[in-house]
mmCIF file of C-alpha atoms in Angstrom:
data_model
loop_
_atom_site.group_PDB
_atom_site.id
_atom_site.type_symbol
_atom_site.label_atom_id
_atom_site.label_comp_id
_atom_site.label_asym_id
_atom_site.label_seq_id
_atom_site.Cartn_x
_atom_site.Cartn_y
_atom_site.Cartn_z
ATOM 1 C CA UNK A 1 3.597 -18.486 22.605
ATOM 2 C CA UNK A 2 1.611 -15.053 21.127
ATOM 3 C CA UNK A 3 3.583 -12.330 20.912
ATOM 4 C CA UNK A 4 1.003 -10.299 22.874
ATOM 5 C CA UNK A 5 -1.994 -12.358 25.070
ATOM 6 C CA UNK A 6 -5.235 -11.593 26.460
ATOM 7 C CA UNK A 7 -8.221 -13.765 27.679
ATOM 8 C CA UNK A 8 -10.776 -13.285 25.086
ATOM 9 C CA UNK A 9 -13.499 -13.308 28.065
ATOM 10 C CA UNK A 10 -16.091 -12.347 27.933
ATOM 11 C CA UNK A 11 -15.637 -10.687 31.160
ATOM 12 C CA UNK A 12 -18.940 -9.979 32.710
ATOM 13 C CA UNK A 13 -19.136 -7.010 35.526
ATOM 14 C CA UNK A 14 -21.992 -5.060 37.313
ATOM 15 C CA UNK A 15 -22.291 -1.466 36.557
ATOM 16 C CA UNK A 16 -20.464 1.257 39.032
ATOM 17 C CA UNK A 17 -17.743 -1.750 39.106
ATOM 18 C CA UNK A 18 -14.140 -2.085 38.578
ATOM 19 C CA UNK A 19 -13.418 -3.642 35.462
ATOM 20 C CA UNK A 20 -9.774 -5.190 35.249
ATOM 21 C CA UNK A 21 -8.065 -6.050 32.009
ATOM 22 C CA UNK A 22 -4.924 -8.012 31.326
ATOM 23 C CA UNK A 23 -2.216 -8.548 28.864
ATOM 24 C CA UNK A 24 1.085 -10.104 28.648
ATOM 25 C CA UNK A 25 3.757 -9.907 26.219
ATOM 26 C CA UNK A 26 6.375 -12.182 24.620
ATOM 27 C CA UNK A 27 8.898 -9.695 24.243
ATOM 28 C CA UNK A 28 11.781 -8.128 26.822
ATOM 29 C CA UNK A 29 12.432 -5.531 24.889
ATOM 30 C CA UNK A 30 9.149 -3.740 24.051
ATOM 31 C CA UNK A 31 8.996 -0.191 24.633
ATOM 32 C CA UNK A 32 5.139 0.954 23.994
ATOM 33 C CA UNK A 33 2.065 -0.205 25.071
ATOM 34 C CA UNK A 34 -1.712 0.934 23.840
ATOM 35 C CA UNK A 35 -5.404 0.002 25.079
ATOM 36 C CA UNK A 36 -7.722 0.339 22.313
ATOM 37 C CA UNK A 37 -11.671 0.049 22.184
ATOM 38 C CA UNK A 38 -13.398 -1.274 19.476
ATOM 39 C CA UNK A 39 -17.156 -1.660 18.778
ATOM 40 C CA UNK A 40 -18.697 -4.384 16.796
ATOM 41 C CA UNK A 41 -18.542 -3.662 13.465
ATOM 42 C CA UNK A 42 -16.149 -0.590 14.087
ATOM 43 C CA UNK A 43 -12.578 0.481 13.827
ATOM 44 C CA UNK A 44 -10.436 0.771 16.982
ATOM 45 C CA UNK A 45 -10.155 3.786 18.918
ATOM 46 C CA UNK A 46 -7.510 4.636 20.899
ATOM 47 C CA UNK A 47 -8.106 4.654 24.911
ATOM 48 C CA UNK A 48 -4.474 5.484 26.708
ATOM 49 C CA UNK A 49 -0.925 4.075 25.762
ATOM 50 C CA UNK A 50 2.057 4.018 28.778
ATOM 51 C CA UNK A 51 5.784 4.008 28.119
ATOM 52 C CA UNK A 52 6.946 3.569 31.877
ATOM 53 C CA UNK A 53 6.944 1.283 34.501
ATOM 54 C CA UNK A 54 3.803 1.599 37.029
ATOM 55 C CA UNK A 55 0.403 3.963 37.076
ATOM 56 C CA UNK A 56 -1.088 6.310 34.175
ATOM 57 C CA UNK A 57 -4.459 7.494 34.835
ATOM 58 C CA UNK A 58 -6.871 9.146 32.403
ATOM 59 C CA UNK A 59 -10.281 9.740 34.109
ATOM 60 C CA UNK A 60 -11.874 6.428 34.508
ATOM 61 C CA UNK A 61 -9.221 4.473 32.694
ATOM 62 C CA UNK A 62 -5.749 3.641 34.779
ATOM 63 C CA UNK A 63 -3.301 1.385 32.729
ATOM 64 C CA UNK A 64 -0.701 -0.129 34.519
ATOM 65 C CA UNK A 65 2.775 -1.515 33.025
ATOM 66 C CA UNK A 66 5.262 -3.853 34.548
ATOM 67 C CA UNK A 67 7.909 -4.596 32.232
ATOM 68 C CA UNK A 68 9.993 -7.493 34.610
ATOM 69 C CA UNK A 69 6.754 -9.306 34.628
ATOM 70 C CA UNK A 70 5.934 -8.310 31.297
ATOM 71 C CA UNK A 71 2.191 -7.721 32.139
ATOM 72 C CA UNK A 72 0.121 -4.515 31.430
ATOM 73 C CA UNK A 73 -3.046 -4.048 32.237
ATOM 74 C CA UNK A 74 -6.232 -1.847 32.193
ATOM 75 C CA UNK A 75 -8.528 -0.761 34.870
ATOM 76 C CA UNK A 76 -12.129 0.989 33.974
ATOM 77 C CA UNK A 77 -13.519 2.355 37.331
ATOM 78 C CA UNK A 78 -16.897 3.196 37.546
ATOM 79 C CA UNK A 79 -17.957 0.849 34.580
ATOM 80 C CA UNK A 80 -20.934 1.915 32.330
ATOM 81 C CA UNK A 81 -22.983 0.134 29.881
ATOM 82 C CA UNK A 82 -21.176 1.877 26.940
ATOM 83 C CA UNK A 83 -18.218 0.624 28.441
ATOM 84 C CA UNK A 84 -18.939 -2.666 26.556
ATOM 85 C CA UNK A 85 -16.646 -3.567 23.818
ATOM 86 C CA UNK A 86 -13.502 -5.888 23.125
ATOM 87 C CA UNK A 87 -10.628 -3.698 24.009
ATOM 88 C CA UNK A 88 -7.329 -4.479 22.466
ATOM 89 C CA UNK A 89 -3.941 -4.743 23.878
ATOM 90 C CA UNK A 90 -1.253 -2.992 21.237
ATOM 91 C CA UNK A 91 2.491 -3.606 21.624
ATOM 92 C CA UNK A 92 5.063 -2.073 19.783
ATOM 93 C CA UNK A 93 7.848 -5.190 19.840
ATOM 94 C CA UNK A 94 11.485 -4.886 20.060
ATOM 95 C CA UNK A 95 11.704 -5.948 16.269
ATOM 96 C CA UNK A 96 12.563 -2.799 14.394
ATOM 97 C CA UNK A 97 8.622 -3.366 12.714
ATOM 98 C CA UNK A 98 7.155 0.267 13.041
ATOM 99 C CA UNK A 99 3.813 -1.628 13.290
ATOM 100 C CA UNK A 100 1.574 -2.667 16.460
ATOM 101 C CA UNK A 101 1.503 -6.450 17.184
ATOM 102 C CA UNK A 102 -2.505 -6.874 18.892
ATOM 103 C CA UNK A 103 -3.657 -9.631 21.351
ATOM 104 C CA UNK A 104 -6.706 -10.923 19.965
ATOM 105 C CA UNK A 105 -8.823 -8.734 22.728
ATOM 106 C CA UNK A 106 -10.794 -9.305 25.261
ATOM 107 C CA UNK A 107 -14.674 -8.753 25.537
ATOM 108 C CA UNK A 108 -16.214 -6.468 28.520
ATOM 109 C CA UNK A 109 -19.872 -6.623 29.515
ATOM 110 C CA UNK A 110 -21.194 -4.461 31.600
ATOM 111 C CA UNK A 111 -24.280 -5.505 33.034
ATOM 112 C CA UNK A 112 -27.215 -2.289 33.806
ATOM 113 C CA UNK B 1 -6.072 13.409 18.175
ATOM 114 C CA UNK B 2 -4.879 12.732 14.337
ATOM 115 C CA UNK B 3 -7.689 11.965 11.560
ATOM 116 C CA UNK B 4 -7.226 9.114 9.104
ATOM 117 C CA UNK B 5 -9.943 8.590 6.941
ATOM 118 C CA UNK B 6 -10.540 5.294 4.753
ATOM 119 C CA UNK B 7 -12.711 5.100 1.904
ATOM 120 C CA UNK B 8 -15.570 3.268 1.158
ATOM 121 C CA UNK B 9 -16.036 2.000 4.366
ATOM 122 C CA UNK B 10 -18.048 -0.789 2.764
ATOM 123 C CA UNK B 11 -18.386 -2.665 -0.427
ATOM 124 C CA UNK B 12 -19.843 -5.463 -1.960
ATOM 125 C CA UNK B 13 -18.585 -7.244 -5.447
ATOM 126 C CA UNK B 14 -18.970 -9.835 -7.779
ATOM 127 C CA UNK B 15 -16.082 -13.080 -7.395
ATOM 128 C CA UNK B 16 -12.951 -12.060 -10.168
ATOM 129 C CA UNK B 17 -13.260 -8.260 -9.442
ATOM 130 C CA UNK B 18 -10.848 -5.088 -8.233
ATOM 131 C CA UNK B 19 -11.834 -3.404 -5.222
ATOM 132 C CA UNK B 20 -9.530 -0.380 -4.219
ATOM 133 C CA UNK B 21 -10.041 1.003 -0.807
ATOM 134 C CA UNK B 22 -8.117 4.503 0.358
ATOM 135 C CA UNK B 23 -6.260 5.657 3.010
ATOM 136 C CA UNK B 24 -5.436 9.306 4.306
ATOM 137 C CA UNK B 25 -4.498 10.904 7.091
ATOM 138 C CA UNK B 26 -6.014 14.144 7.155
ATOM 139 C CA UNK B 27 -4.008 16.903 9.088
ATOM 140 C CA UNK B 28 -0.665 14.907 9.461
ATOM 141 C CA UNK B 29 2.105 13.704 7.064
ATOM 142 C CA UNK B 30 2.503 9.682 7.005
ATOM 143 C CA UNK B 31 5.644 8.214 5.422
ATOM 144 C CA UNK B 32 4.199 4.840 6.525
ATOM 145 C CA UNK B 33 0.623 3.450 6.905
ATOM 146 C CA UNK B 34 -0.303 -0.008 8.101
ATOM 147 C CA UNK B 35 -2.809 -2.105 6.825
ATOM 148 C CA UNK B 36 -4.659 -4.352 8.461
ATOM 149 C CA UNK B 37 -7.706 -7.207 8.018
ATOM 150 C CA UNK B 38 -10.086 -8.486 10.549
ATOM 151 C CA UNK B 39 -12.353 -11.076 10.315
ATOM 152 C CA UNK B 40 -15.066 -12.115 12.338
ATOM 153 C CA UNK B 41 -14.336 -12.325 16.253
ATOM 154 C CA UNK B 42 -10.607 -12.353 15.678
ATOM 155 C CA UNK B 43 -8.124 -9.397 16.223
ATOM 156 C CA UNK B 44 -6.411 -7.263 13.724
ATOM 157 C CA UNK B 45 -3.588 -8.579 11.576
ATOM 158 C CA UNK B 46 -1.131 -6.759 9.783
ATOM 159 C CA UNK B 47 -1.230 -7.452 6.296
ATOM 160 C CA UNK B 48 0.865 -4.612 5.282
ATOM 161 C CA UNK B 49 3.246 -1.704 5.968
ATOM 162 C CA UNK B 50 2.629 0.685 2.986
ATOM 163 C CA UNK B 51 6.186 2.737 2.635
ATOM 164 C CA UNK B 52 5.552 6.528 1.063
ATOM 165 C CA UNK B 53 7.552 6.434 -2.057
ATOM 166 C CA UNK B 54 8.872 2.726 -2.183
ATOM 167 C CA UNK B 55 7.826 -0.623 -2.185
ATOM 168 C CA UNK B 56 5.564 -1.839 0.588
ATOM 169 C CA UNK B 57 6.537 -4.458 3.064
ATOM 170 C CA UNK B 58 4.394 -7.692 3.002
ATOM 171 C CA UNK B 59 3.792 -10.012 5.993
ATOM 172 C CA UNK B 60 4.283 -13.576 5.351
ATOM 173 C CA UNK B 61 1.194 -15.427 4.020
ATOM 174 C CA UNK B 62 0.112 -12.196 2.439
ATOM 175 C CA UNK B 63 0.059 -12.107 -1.195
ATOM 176 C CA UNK B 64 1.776 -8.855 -2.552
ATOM 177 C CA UNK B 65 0.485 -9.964 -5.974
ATOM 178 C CA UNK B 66 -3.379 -10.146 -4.820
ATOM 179 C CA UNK B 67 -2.890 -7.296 -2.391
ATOM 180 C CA UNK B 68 -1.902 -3.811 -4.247
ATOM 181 C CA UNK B 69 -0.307 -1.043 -2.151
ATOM 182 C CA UNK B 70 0.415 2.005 -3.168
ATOM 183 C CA UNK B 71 1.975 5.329 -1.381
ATOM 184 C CA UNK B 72 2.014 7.696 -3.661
ATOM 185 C CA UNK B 73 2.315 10.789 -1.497
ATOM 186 C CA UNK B 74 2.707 11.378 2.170
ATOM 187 C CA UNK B 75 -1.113 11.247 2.774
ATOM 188 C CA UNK B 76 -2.301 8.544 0.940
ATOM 189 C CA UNK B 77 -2.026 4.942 0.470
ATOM 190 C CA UNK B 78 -4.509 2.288 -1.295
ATOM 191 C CA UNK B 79 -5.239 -1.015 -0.766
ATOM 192 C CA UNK B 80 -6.569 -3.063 -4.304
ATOM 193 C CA UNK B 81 -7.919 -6.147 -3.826
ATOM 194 C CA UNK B 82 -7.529 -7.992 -7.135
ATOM 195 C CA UNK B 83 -9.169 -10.732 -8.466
ATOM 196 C CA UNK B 84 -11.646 -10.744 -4.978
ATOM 197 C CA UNK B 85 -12.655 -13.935 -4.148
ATOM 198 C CA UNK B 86 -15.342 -14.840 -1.503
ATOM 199 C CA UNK B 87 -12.442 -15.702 1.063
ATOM 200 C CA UNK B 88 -11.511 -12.639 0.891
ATOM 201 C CA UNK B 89 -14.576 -10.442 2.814
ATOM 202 C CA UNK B 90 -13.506 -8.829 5.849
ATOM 203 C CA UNK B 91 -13.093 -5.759 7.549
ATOM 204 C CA UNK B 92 -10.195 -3.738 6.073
ATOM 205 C CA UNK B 93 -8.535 -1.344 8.049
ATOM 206 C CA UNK B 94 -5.545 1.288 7.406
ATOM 207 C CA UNK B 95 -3.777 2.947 10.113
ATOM 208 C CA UNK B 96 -0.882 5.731 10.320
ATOM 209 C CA UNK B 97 1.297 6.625 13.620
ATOM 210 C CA UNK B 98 1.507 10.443 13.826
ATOM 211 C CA UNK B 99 5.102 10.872 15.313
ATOM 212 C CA UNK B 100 4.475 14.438 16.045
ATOM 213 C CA UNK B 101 3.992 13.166 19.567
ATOM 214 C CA UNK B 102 3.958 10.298 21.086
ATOM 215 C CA UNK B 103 3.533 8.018 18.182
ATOM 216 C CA UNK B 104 0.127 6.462 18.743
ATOM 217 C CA UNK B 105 -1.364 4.743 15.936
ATOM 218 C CA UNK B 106 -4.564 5.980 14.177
ATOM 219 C CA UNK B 107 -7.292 4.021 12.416
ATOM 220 C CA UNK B 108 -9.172 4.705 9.884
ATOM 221 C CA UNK B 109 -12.939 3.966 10.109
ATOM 222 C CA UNK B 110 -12.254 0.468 7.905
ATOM 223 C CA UNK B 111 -13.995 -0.746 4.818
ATOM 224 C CA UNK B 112 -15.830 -4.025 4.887
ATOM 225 C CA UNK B 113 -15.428 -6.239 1.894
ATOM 226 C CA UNK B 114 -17.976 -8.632 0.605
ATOM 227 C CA UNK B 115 -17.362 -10.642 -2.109
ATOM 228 C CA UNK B 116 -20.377 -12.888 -3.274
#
């Protein structure tokens, strides 16, 4: 098993839609979680990240964390065009590394 | 949100040559800087955790003796590619967590590595 999963998609939705973006992770223990967006060709930029169990919301972005089910997710609302991009789930893992452990990402179209 | 900015962000080179790429972040202090690689359509893997002052910390599979890090000061760390070998193109990128809040990590812009 990954240490951190995501369906590489590409996940296809209309624009003014929701867009909903999952990730699980191997490890009970994890403490921080991060969304990042990345362009082709570009570095990733950083979207939200959630500490605690349930809802953060930053404008159109809402991530969601449940640690028993080890799931966190992303929600775009309102999905634009320039919303397309593979966005990356980030986990910091219970193993003392200081480093993020990524899921290999999952690419959003969003269809004019 | 913090700055860290990598340099080149692209470079081409002949097979047997050294390519150094650096790392800084710009208005925060980083005792420790990831590095990362990327190659086509796959995510980022560490390759690295560059340690200011001390040796750096190599993943498994990851050649310390091909792979050059130094952290010479608390906003800067370089990446040499030695003895670059056609294998060994892809996107490059350095990162640094600024624990003055919450600890998010930020990227540099990466460097992409060709090596004909």
């Amino acid at each position: 098993q990954k240490e951190v999963e995501q369906n590489s998609g590409p996940l296809s939705v209309p624009e003014g839609a929701i867009a909903s973006l999952n990730c699980t992770y191997s490890d009970r223990g994890s403490q921080s979680f991060f969304w990042y967006r990345q362009y082709s060709g570009k570095s990733p930029e950083l979207i939200m990240f959630i500490y605690s169990n349930g809802d953060k919301e930053d404008g159109r972005f809402t991530a969601q964390l449940n640690k028993a089910s080890q799931y966190v997710s992303l929600l775009i609302r309102d999905s634009q065009p320039s919303d397309s991009a593979t966005y990356l789930c980030a986990v910091n893992l219970d193993t003392g590394r200081r480093a993020l452990t990524f899921g290999s990402g999952t690419r959003l179209q969003v269809q004019p | 949100g913090a700055v860290v900015s990598q340099h080149p962000s692209w470079v081409i080179c002949k097979s047997g040559t050294s390519v150094k790429i650096e790392c800084r972040s710009l208005d925060f202090q980083a005792t420790t800087m990831f590095w990362y690689r990327q190659f086509p359509k796959q995510s980022l893997m560490l390759m690295a955790t560059s340690n200011e002052g001390s040796k750096a910390t190599y993943e498994q599979g990851v050649e310390k003796d091909k792979f050059l890090i130094n952290h010479a000061s608390l906003t800067l760390s370089t990446l040499t590619v030695t003895s670059a070998h056609p294998e060994d193109s892809s996107f490059y990128i350095c990162s640094a967590r600024d624990l003055r809040n919450t600890g998010e990590l930020f990227f540099g812009e990466g460097s992409r590595l060709t090596v004909l």
